[in-house]
Amino acid sequence: MSIHDEGFAPAETPEGIEVRGLVKSFGSTPVLTGVDLDVAPGTVSVMIGPSGSGKSTLLRCLNLLETPQAGRVRIGDDEIDFTAGVRRGQSASLRRHSAMVFQSHNLFPHRTALQNLMEGPVFAQGRPRREVEEEARGLLARVGLAEKADAYPDQLSGGQQQRVGIARALALRPRVLLFDEPTSALDPETVGEVLAVMRDLAAEGRTMIVVTHEVRFARDVADHVVFLDGGVIAEEGPPQQVLLDPQQERTRAFLGRIL
Ligand code: ADP
Ligand code: MG
């Protein structure tokens, strides 16, 4: 199973991500207290950090599932300055650039794999059904699931469901892919098939932020590793440095717990 067999290239040009001073609190609980992050176009950043450190919240802010109280986010040419306030239409515009893959696939249970892929492009993006179906079938083939187009989620294994989840994200033609612990809910024997799809997407030059504690994936695939702790990025750099020779004591302590 390799998406390269299809001569696959991103439908959209990958974009870079720039985050400055991002602040997000829930009620009186600060979660992100000033996050600065740069992801170059076509590169993979792996984000690690303790449970509750705000990794999901940061991804959700990039995808506008959460609204930060301050700071700014730029993806490609689209930027929102949350400190200044979000203007009408800005959220939809920025959200268009990214697609999320969640820990649990979140597929619609009463829709087939194919229908799950078509939902967003047809109903949210208003693209022509026939064109979307053709593209969706191609995407299912690329994640090795051409034969499962008419299967319902509960007829698929966890790994297959998650591959449908990735294909569904790709169907939105995003310029940036955000993965939130995509393999942490899977049986160990199906983790590899999902990571293989993600490796192919990385090799294709997609811009990706991947929250994962799969250290081998981070070492092999990441261009950049980010350690989120205490509401900020506490350490970042090339994988060899952050994973094998961390400079901060709290990075060392965290890695000591997960390795
Ligand atoms: P991580 O993904 O690193 O485990 P999260 O981003 O899920 O961390 O959560 C960071 C903190 O924000 C946690 O303390 C969590 O309880 C809190 N939090 C996340 N989402 C909400 C929410 N919708 N309402 C209130 N608190 C939240
Ligand atoms: Mg999380």
PDB file of C-alpha atoms and ligand atoms in Angstrom:
ATOM      1  CA  MET A   1       0.000   0.000   0.000  1.00  0.00           C
ATOM      2  CA  SER A   2       1.622   3.183  -1.117  1.00  0.00           C
ATOM      3  CA  ILE A   3       0.057   6.377  -2.282  1.00  0.00           C
ATOM      4  CA  HIS A   4       3.087   6.862  -4.520  1.00  0.00           C
ATOM      5  CA  ASP A   5       1.808   4.110  -6.812  1.00  0.00           C
ATOM      6  CA  GLU A   6      -0.844   6.538  -7.947  1.00  0.00           C
ATOM      7  CA  GLY A   7       1.619   9.308  -8.740  1.00  0.00           C
ATOM      8  CA  PHE A   8      -0.117  11.316  -6.057  1.00  0.00           C
ATOM      9  CA  ALA A   9       0.593  15.002  -5.672  1.00  0.00           C
ATOM     10  CA  PRO A  10      -1.149  17.431  -3.334  1.00  0.00           C
ATOM     11  CA  ALA A  11      -4.203  18.985  -4.931  1.00  0.00           C
ATOM     12  CA  GLU A  12      -3.267  22.263  -3.272  1.00  0.00           C
ATOM     13  CA  THR A  13       0.053  23.966  -2.738  1.00  0.00           C
ATOM     14  CA  PRO A  14       1.296  23.391   0.804  1.00  0.00           C
ATOM     15  CA  GLU A  15       1.393  26.520   2.936  1.00  0.00           C
ATOM     16  CA  GLY A  16       3.462  27.561   5.924  1.00  0.00           C
ATOM     17  CA  ILE A  17       2.075  28.271   9.377  1.00  0.00           C
ATOM     18  CA  GLU A  18       3.044  31.169  11.624  1.00  0.00           C
ATOM     19  CA  VAL A  19       1.742  31.507  15.169  1.00  0.00           C
ATOM     20  CA  ARG A  20       2.610  34.458  17.394  1.00  0.00           C
ATOM     21  CA  GLY A  21       1.733  35.071  21.020  1.00  0.00           C
ATOM     22  CA  LEU A  22      -1.237  32.717  20.992  1.00  0.00           C
ATOM     23  CA  VAL A  23      -3.246  32.835  24.212  1.00  0.00           C
ATOM     24  CA  LYS A  24      -6.138  30.525  25.065  1.00  0.00           C
ATOM     25  CA  SER A  25      -7.846  30.143  28.431  1.00  0.00           C
ATOM     26  CA  PHE A  26     -10.904  28.173  29.422  1.00  0.00           C
ATOM     27  CA  GLY A  27     -12.686  30.310  31.990  1.00  0.00           C
ATOM     28  CA  SER A  28      -9.975  31.353  34.397  1.00  0.00           C
ATOM     29  CA  THR A  29      -7.694  28.434  33.444  1.00  0.00           C
ATOM     30  CA  PRO A  30      -4.876  29.512  31.129  1.00  0.00           C
ATOM     31  CA  VAL A  31      -3.905  26.731  28.714  1.00  0.00           C
ATOM     32  CA  LEU A  32      -1.802  28.489  26.075  1.00  0.00           C
ATOM     33  CA  THR A  33       0.023  31.516  27.468  1.00  0.00           C
ATOM     34  CA  GLY A  34       1.924  32.823  24.463  1.00  0.00           C
ATOM     35  CA  VAL A  35       2.743  30.219  21.826  1.00  0.00           C
ATOM     36  CA  ASP A  36       5.093  31.101  18.969  1.00  0.00           C
ATOM     37  CA  LEU A  37       5.456  28.525  16.231  1.00  0.00           C
ATOM     38  CA  ASP A  38       6.720  28.416  12.657  1.00  0.00           C
ATOM     39  CA  VAL A  39       6.113  25.539  10.289  1.00  0.00           C
ATOM     40  CA  ALA A  40       7.730  25.916   6.875  1.00  0.00           C
ATOM     41  CA  PRO A  41       5.689  24.909   3.809  1.00  0.00           C
ATOM     42  CA  GLY A  42       5.980  21.207   3.037  1.00  0.00           C
ATOM     43  CA  THR A  43       7.550  20.259   6.358  1.00  0.00           C
ATOM     44  CA  VAL A  44       6.471  18.016   9.225  1.00  0.00           C
ATOM     45  CA  SER A  45       6.455  19.267  12.810  1.00  0.00           C
ATOM     46  CA  VAL A  46       5.877  16.722  15.539  1.00  0.00           C
ATOM     47  CA  MET A  47       4.447  18.119  18.768  1.00  0.00           C
ATOM     48  CA  ILE A  48       5.012  16.324  22.061  1.00  0.00           C
ATOM     49  CA  GLY A  49       4.180  17.272  25.616  1.00  0.00           C
ATOM     50  CA  PRO A  50       2.514  16.069  28.794  1.00  0.00           C
ATOM     51  CA  SER A  51      -1.175  15.234  28.909  1.00  0.00           C
ATOM     52  CA  GLY A  52      -3.114  18.448  29.503  1.00  0.00           C
ATOM     53  CA  SER A  53      -0.327  20.686  28.189  1.00  0.00           C
ATOM     54  CA  GLY A  54      -2.590  22.106  25.472  1.00  0.00           C
ATOM     55  CA  LYS A  55      -1.519  20.169  22.364  1.00  0.00           C
ATOM     56  CA  SER A  56      -5.095  19.510  21.233  1.00  0.00           C
ATOM     57  CA  THR A  57      -6.096  23.045  22.118  1.00  0.00           C
ATOM     58  CA  LEU A  58      -3.305  24.458  19.948  1.00  0.00           C
ATOM     59  CA  LEU A  59      -4.361  22.333  16.946  1.00  0.00           C
ATOM     60  CA  ARG A  60      -7.999  23.275  17.537  1.00  0.00           C
ATOM     61  CA  CYS A  61      -7.042  26.968  17.582  1.00  0.00           C
ATOM     62  CA  LEU A  62      -5.265  26.539  14.216  1.00  0.00           C
ATOM     63  CA  ASN A  63      -8.417  24.927  12.798  1.00  0.00           C
ATOM     64  CA  LEU A  64     -10.673  27.542  14.484  1.00  0.00           C
ATOM     65  CA  LEU A  65     -12.507  24.900  16.478  1.00  0.00           C
ATOM     66  CA  GLU A  66     -11.463  27.108  19.400  1.00  0.00           C
ATOM     67  CA  THR A  67     -11.092  30.881  19.344  1.00  0.00           C
ATOM     68  CA  PRO A  68      -7.942  32.190  21.049  1.00  0.00           C
ATOM     69  CA  GLN A  69      -8.197  35.329  23.198  1.00  0.00           C
ATOM     70  CA  ALA A  70      -4.998  36.873  21.851  1.00  0.00           C
ATOM     71  CA  GLY A  71      -2.202  36.416  19.371  1.00  0.00           C
ATOM     72  CA  ARG A  72      -2.262  35.745  15.659  1.00  0.00           C
ATOM     73  CA  VAL A  73      -2.279  32.814  13.282  1.00  0.00           C
ATOM     74  CA  ARG A  74      -1.241  32.903   9.642  1.00  0.00           C
ATOM     75  CA  ILE A  75      -1.609  30.045   7.181  1.00  0.00           C
ATOM     76  CA  GLY A  76      -0.351  30.996   3.753  1.00  0.00           C
ATOM     77  CA  ASP A  77      -1.769  34.426   2.948  1.00  0.00           C
ATOM     78  CA  ASP A  78      -4.654  34.182   5.389  1.00  0.00           C
ATOM     79  CA  GLU A  79      -4.109  35.709   8.797  1.00  0.00           C
ATOM     80  CA  ILE A  80      -6.222  36.416  11.843  1.00  0.00           C
ATOM     81  CA  ASP A  81      -5.117  38.721  14.626  1.00  0.00           C
ATOM     82  CA  PHE A  82      -7.173  37.511  17.571  1.00  0.00           C
ATOM     83  CA  THR A  83      -5.991  40.384  19.738  1.00  0.00           C
ATOM     84  CA  ALA A  84      -7.628  42.804  17.331  1.00  0.00           C
ATOM     85  CA  GLY A  85     -10.773  40.690  17.077  1.00  0.00           C
ATOM     86  CA  VAL A  86     -12.010  38.337  14.402  1.00  0.00           C
ATOM     87  CA  ARG A  87     -13.765  40.005  11.477  1.00  0.00           C
ATOM     88  CA  ARG A  88     -16.716  38.433   9.702  1.00  0.00           C
ATOM     89  CA  GLY A  89     -15.671  35.711   7.243  1.00  0.00           C
ATOM     90  CA  GLN A  90     -12.091  35.511   8.497  1.00  0.00           C
ATOM     91  CA  SER A  91     -12.591  32.291  10.456  1.00  0.00           C
ATOM     92  CA  ALA A  92     -14.129  30.456   7.521  1.00  0.00           C
ATOM     93  CA  SER A  93     -11.348  31.660   5.288  1.00  0.00           C
ATOM     94  CA  LEU A  94      -8.554  30.478   7.595  1.00  0.00           C
ATOM     95  CA  ARG A  95     -10.322  27.223   8.458  1.00  0.00           C
ATOM     96  CA  ARG A  96     -10.458  26.302   4.763  1.00  0.00           C
ATOM     97  CA  HIS A  97      -6.698  25.829   4.724  1.00  0.00           C
ATOM     98  CA  SER A  98      -6.422  23.043   7.273  1.00  0.00           C
ATOM     99  CA  ALA A  99      -7.999  19.688   8.021  1.00  0.00           C
ATOM    100  CA  MET A 100      -7.820  17.706  11.242  1.00  0.00           C
ATOM    101  CA  VAL A 101      -7.356  14.004  11.858  1.00  0.00           C
ATOM    102  CA  PHE A 102      -8.561  13.179  15.350  1.00  0.00           C
ATOM    103  CA  GLN A 103      -7.517  10.546  17.850  1.00  0.00           C
ATOM    104  CA  SER A 104     -10.849   8.872  17.359  1.00  0.00           C
ATOM    105  CA  HIS A 105     -11.820   8.971  13.701  1.00  0.00           C
ATOM    106  CA  ASN A 106     -15.222  10.709  14.277  1.00  0.00           C
ATOM    107  CA  LEU A 107     -16.722   9.159  11.119  1.00  0.00           C
ATOM    108  CA  PHE A 108     -20.469   9.395  10.628  1.00  0.00           C
ATOM    109  CA  PRO A 109     -21.642   5.903  11.676  1.00  0.00           C
ATOM    110  CA  HIS A 110     -24.616   5.758   9.311  1.00  0.00           C
ATOM    111  CA  ARG A 111     -22.670   6.814   6.231  1.00  0.00           C
ATOM    112  CA  THR A 112     -20.392   4.644   4.111  1.00  0.00           C
ATOM    113  CA  ALA A 113     -16.682   5.375   3.835  1.00  0.00           C
ATOM    114  CA  LEU A 114     -17.300   7.098   0.494  1.00  0.00           C
ATOM    115  CA  GLN A 115     -20.180   9.172   1.865  1.00  0.00           C
ATOM    116  CA  ASN A 116     -18.028  10.207   4.820  1.00  0.00           C
ATOM    117  CA  LEU A 117     -15.416  11.563   2.405  1.00  0.00           C
ATOM    118  CA  MET A 118     -18.000  13.383   0.278  1.00  0.00           C
ATOM    119  CA  GLU A 119     -19.900  15.101   3.086  1.00  0.00           C
ATOM    120  CA  GLY A 120     -17.519  18.048   3.657  1.00  0.00           C
ATOM    121  CA  PRO A 121     -16.639  18.814   0.019  1.00  0.00           C
ATOM    122  CA  VAL A 122     -20.272  18.577  -1.168  1.00  0.00           C
ATOM    123  CA  PHE A 123     -22.184  20.171   1.706  1.00  0.00           C
ATOM    124  CA  ALA A 124     -19.647  22.514   3.312  1.00  0.00           C
ATOM    125  CA  GLN A 125     -17.625  23.439   0.232  1.00  0.00           C
ATOM    126  CA  GLY A 126     -20.438  23.188  -2.310  1.00  0.00           C
ATOM    127  CA  ARG A 127     -18.381  21.323  -4.889  1.00  0.00           C
ATOM    128  CA  PRO A 128     -20.055  19.255  -7.634  1.00  0.00           C
ATOM    129  CA  ARG A 129     -21.029  15.796  -6.413  1.00  0.00           C
ATOM    130  CA  ARG A 130     -19.670  13.890  -9.405  1.00  0.00           C
ATOM    131  CA  GLU A 131     -16.237  15.530  -9.252  1.00  0.00           C
ATOM    132  CA  VAL A 132     -16.094  15.001  -5.484  1.00  0.00           C
ATOM    133  CA  GLU A 133     -17.037  11.315  -5.793  1.00  0.00           C
ATOM    134  CA  GLU A 134     -14.304  10.655  -8.331  1.00  0.00           C
ATOM    135  CA  GLU A 135     -11.727  12.372  -6.153  1.00  0.00           C
ATOM    136  CA  ALA A 136     -12.993  10.583  -3.027  1.00  0.00           C
ATOM    137  CA  ARG A 137     -12.662   7.175  -4.687  1.00  0.00           C
ATOM    138  CA  GLY A 138      -9.115   8.079  -5.661  1.00  0.00           C
ATOM    139  CA  LEU A 139      -8.335   9.074  -2.080  1.00  0.00           C
ATOM    140  CA  LEU A 140      -9.724   5.803  -0.705  1.00  0.00           C
ATOM    141  CA  ALA A 141      -7.466   3.969  -3.168  1.00  0.00           C
ATOM    142  CA  ARG A 142      -4.495   5.993  -1.992  1.00  0.00           C
ATOM    143  CA  VAL A 143      -5.017   4.941   1.610  1.00  0.00           C
ATOM    144  CA  GLY A 144      -5.398   1.326   0.430  1.00  0.00           C
ATOM    145  CA  LEU A 145      -9.184   1.124   0.869  1.00  0.00           C
ATOM    146  CA  ALA A 146     -10.595   1.201  -2.675  1.00  0.00           C
ATOM    147  CA  GLU A 147     -12.658  -1.911  -1.932  1.00  0.00           C
ATOM    148  CA  LYS A 148     -14.156  -0.417   1.221  1.00  0.00           C
ATOM    149  CA  ALA A 149     -15.950   2.531  -0.387  1.00  0.00           C
ATOM    150  CA  ASP A 150     -19.366   1.109   0.494  1.00  0.00           C
ATOM    151  CA  ALA A 151     -18.441  -0.202   3.954  1.00  0.00           C
ATOM    152  CA  TYR A 152     -19.851   1.426   7.078  1.00  0.00           C
ATOM    153  CA  PRO A 153     -17.421   2.455   9.838  1.00  0.00           C
ATOM    154  CA  ASP A 154     -18.379  -0.442  12.127  1.00  0.00           C
ATOM    155  CA  GLN A 155     -17.456  -2.879   9.345  1.00  0.00           C
ATOM    156  CA  LEU A 156     -13.893  -1.547   9.337  1.00  0.00           C
ATOM    157  CA  SER A 157     -10.992  -2.188  11.702  1.00  0.00           C
ATOM    158  CA  GLY A 158      -9.673   0.687  13.823  1.00  0.00           C
ATOM    159  CA  GLY A 159      -6.737   1.194  11.484  1.00  0.00           C
ATOM    160  CA  GLN A 160      -9.012   1.181   8.437  1.00  0.00           C
ATOM    161  CA  GLN A 161     -11.358   3.693  10.095  1.00  0.00           C
ATOM    162  CA  GLN A 162      -8.445   5.958  10.825  1.00  0.00           C
ATOM    163  CA  ARG A 163      -7.232   5.686   7.211  1.00  0.00           C
ATOM    164  CA  VAL A 164     -10.734   6.716   6.109  1.00  0.00           C
ATOM    165  CA  GLY A 165     -10.380   9.622   8.565  1.00  0.00           C
ATOM    166  CA  ILE A 166      -7.151  10.684   6.832  1.00  0.00           C
ATOM    167  CA  ALA A 167      -8.736  10.338   3.375  1.00  0.00           C
ATOM    168  CA  ARG A 168     -11.664  12.415   4.607  1.00  0.00           C
ATOM    169  CA  ALA A 169      -9.266  15.157   5.720  1.00  0.00           C
ATOM    170  CA  LEU A 170      -7.548  15.039   2.306  1.00  0.00           C
ATOM    171  CA  ALA A 171     -10.924  15.315   0.548  1.00  0.00           C
ATOM    172  CA  LEU A 172     -11.184  18.870   1.905  1.00  0.00           C
ATOM    173  CA  ARG A 173      -8.102  19.732  -0.203  1.00  0.00           C
ATOM    174  CA  PRO A 174      -6.320  21.293   2.764  1.00  0.00           C
ATOM    175  CA  ARG A 175      -2.989  23.048   2.499  1.00  0.00           C
ATOM    176  CA  VAL A 176      -2.117  22.005   6.032  1.00  0.00           C
ATOM    177  CA  LEU A 177      -2.844  18.706   7.812  1.00  0.00           C
ATOM    178  CA  LEU A 178      -3.258  18.596  11.585  1.00  0.00           C
ATOM    179  CA  PHE A 179      -3.043  15.187  13.295  1.00  0.00           C
ATOM    180  CA  ASP A 180      -4.088  14.864  16.941  1.00  0.00           C
ATOM    181  CA  GLU A 181      -2.671  11.599  18.315  1.00  0.00           C
ATOM    182  CA  PRO A 182      -3.959   9.685  15.286  1.00  0.00           C
ATOM    183  CA  THR A 183      -2.683   6.291  16.458  1.00  0.00           C
ATOM    184  CA  SER A 184      -3.053   6.454  20.231  1.00  0.00           C
ATOM    185  CA  ALA A 185      -6.510   4.812  20.272  1.00  0.00           C
ATOM    186  CA  LEU A 186      -5.505   1.975  17.918  1.00  0.00           C
ATOM    187  CA  ASP A 187      -4.611  -1.642  18.576  1.00  0.00           C
ATOM    188  CA  PRO A 188      -0.830  -1.970  18.349  1.00  0.00           C
ATOM    189  CA  GLU A 189      -0.973  -4.115  15.204  1.00  0.00           C
ATOM    190  CA  THR A 190      -2.856  -1.450  13.231  1.00  0.00           C
ATOM    191  CA  VAL A 191      -0.686   1.514  14.218  1.00  0.00           C
ATOM    192  CA  GLY A 192       1.834   0.781  11.455  1.00  0.00           C
ATOM    193  CA  GLU A 193      -0.638   0.996   8.584  1.00  0.00           C
ATOM    194  CA  VAL A 194      -1.759   4.457   9.690  1.00  0.00           C
ATOM    195  CA  LEU A 195       1.791   5.706  10.225  1.00  0.00           C
ATOM    196  CA  ALA A 196       2.662   4.383   6.731  1.00  0.00           C
ATOM    197  CA  VAL A 197      -0.018   6.579   5.171  1.00  0.00           C
ATOM    198  CA  MET A 198       1.280   9.552   7.161  1.00  0.00           C
ATOM    199  CA  ARG A 199       4.853   8.853   6.047  1.00  0.00           C
ATOM    200  CA  ASP A 200       3.697   8.902   2.430  1.00  0.00           C
ATOM    201  CA  LEU A 201       1.923  12.219   2.947  1.00  0.00           C
ATOM    202  CA  ALA A 202       5.077  13.662   4.483  1.00  0.00           C
ATOM    203  CA  ALA A 203       7.209  12.355   1.600  1.00  0.00           C
ATOM    204  CA  GLU A 204       4.819  14.040  -0.803  1.00  0.00           C
ATOM    205  CA  GLY A 205       5.660  17.430   0.695  1.00  0.00           C
ATOM    206  CA  ARG A 206       2.555  18.104   2.743  1.00  0.00           C
ATOM    207  CA  THR A 207       2.675  20.645   5.549  1.00  0.00           C
ATOM    208  CA  MET A 208       1.827  18.666   8.679  1.00  0.00           C
ATOM    209  CA  ILE A 209       1.652  19.159  12.426  1.00  0.00           C
ATOM    210  CA  VAL A 210       1.469  15.792  14.146  1.00  0.00           C
ATOM    211  CA  VAL A 211       0.803  15.378  17.848  1.00  0.00           C
ATOM    212  CA  THR A 212       2.145  11.933  18.646  1.00  0.00           C
ATOM    213  CA  HIS A 213       4.272  10.070  21.102  1.00  0.00           C
ATOM    214  CA  GLU A 214       5.460   7.661  18.403  1.00  0.00           C
ATOM    215  CA  VAL A 215       9.096   8.543  18.878  1.00  0.00           C
ATOM    216  CA  ARG A 216      10.352   6.513  15.924  1.00  0.00           C
ATOM    217  CA  PHE A 217       7.943   8.308  13.612  1.00  0.00           C
ATOM    218  CA  ALA A 218       9.150  11.626  15.030  1.00  0.00           C
ATOM    219  CA  ARG A 219      12.810  10.659  14.555  1.00  0.00           C
ATOM    220  CA  ASP A 220      12.327   9.364  10.995  1.00  0.00           C
ATOM    221  CA  VAL A 221       9.756  11.785   9.584  1.00  0.00           C
ATOM    222  CA  ALA A 222       9.810  15.063  11.507  1.00  0.00           C
ATOM    223  CA  ASP A 223      11.722  18.045  10.221  1.00  0.00           C
ATOM    224  CA  HIS A 224      11.089  19.776  13.516  1.00  0.00           C
ATOM    225  CA  VAL A 225      10.057  18.655  17.005  1.00  0.00           C
ATOM    226  CA  VAL A 226       8.196  20.936  19.388  1.00  0.00           C
ATOM    227  CA  PHE A 227       7.832  20.297  23.122  1.00  0.00           C
ATOM    228  CA  LEU A 228       4.796  22.038  24.598  1.00  0.00           C
ATOM    229  CA  ASP A 229       4.778  22.494  28.355  1.00  0.00           C
ATOM    230  CA  GLY A 230       3.421  25.055  30.784  1.00  0.00           C
ATOM    231  CA  GLY A 231       1.390  26.883  28.153  1.00  0.00           C
ATOM    232  CA  VAL A 232       4.361  27.642  25.897  1.00  0.00           C
ATOM    233  CA  ILE A 233       6.789  25.897  23.593  1.00  0.00           C
ATOM    234  CA  ALA A 234       9.464  24.982  26.090  1.00  0.00           C
ATOM    235  CA  GLU A 235      11.914  23.528  23.576  1.00  0.00           C
ATOM    236  CA  GLU A 236      12.074  22.953  19.830  1.00  0.00           C
ATOM    237  CA  GLY A 237      14.557  21.928  17.180  1.00  0.00           C
ATOM    238  CA  PRO A 238      15.596  19.099  14.885  1.00  0.00           C
ATOM    239  CA  PRO A 239      14.416  15.655  16.074  1.00  0.00           C
ATOM    240  CA  GLN A 240      17.923  14.440  16.854  1.00  0.00           C
ATOM    241  CA  GLN A 241      18.457  17.365  19.182  1.00  0.00           C
ATOM    242  CA  VAL A 242      15.118  17.536  20.986  1.00  0.00           C
ATOM    243  CA  LEU A 243      14.649  13.755  21.283  1.00  0.00           C
ATOM    244  CA  LEU A 244      18.234  12.624  21.863  1.00  0.00           C
ATOM    245  CA  ASP A 245      19.961  15.630  23.379  1.00  0.00           C
ATOM    246  CA  PRO A 246      17.320  17.881  24.960  1.00  0.00           C
ATOM    247  CA  GLN A 247      18.615  21.099  26.477  1.00  0.00           C
ATOM    248  CA  GLN A 248      15.821  21.659  28.983  1.00  0.00           C
ATOM    249  CA  GLU A 249      15.422  19.660  32.156  1.00  0.00           C
ATOM    250  CA  ARG A 250      11.648  19.425  31.710  1.00  0.00           C
ATOM    251  CA  THR A 251      12.077  17.996  28.191  1.00  0.00           C
ATOM    252  CA  ARG A 252      14.463  15.374  29.585  1.00  0.00           C
ATOM    253  CA  ALA A 253      12.029  14.516  32.367  1.00  0.00           C
ATOM    254  CA  PHE A 254       9.139  14.148  29.914  1.00  0.00           C
ATOM    255  CA  LEU A 255      11.109  11.995  27.486  1.00  0.00           C
ATOM    256  CA  GLY A 256      12.247   9.871  30.402  1.00  0.00           C
ATOM    257  CA  ARG A 257       8.589   9.108  31.133  1.00  0.00           C
ATOM    258  CA  ILE A 258       7.527   8.193  27.583  1.00  0.00           C
ATOM    259  CA  LEU A 259      10.605   6.384  26.230  1.00  0.00           C
TER     260      LEU A 259
HETATM  261  P1  ADP B   1      -3.448  17.860  25.594  1.00  0.00           P
HETATM  262  O1  ADP B   1      -4.029  17.652  24.231  1.00  0.00           O
HETATM  263  O2  ADP B   1      -2.030  18.329  25.568  1.00  0.00           O
HETATM  264  O3  ADP B   1      -3.593  16.657  26.482  1.00  0.00           O
HETATM  265  P2  ADP B   1      -5.658  19.709  25.900  1.00  0.00           P
HETATM  266  O4  ADP B   1      -5.425  20.767  24.895  1.00  0.00           O
HETATM  267  O5  ADP B   1      -6.681  18.665  25.583  1.00  0.00           O
HETATM  268  O6  ADP B   1      -4.264  19.028  26.299  1.00  0.00           O
HETATM  269  O7  ADP B   1      -6.108  20.351  27.272  1.00  0.00           O
HETATM  270  C1  ADP B   1      -5.349  21.365  27.917  1.00  0.00           C
HETATM  271  C2  ADP B   1      -6.088  21.849  29.130  1.00  0.00           C
HETATM  272  O8  ADP B   1      -7.257  22.544  28.744  1.00  0.00           O
HETATM  273  C3  ADP B   1      -6.559  20.738  30.059  1.00  0.00           C
HETATM  274  O9  ADP B   1      -6.389  21.165  31.379  1.00  0.00           O
HETATM  275  C4  ADP B   1      -8.009  20.601  29.708  1.00  0.00           C
HETATM  276  O10 ADP B   1      -8.743  20.116  30.806  1.00  0.00           O
HETATM  277  C5  ADP B   1      -8.398  22.005  29.347  1.00  0.00           C
HETATM  278  N1  ADP B   1      -9.487  22.057  28.366  1.00  0.00           N
HETATM  279  C6  ADP B   1      -9.413  21.611  27.090  1.00  0.00           C
HETATM  280  N2  ADP B   1     -10.575  21.840  26.434  1.00  0.00           N
HETATM  281  C7  ADP B   1     -11.400  22.445  27.325  1.00  0.00           C
HETATM  282  C8  ADP B   1     -12.745  22.939  27.277  1.00  0.00           C
HETATM  283  N3  ADP B   1     -13.466  22.877  26.142  1.00  0.00           N
HETATM  284  N4  ADP B   1     -13.255  23.500  28.378  1.00  0.00           N
HETATM  285  C9  ADP B   1     -12.535  23.597  29.506  1.00  0.00           C
HETATM  286  N5  ADP B   1     -11.273  23.149  29.641  1.00  0.00           N
HETATM  287  C10 ADP B   1     -10.699  22.587  28.571  1.00  0.00           C
HETATM  288 MG    MG B   2      -4.841  15.994  23.320  1.00  0.00          MG
END
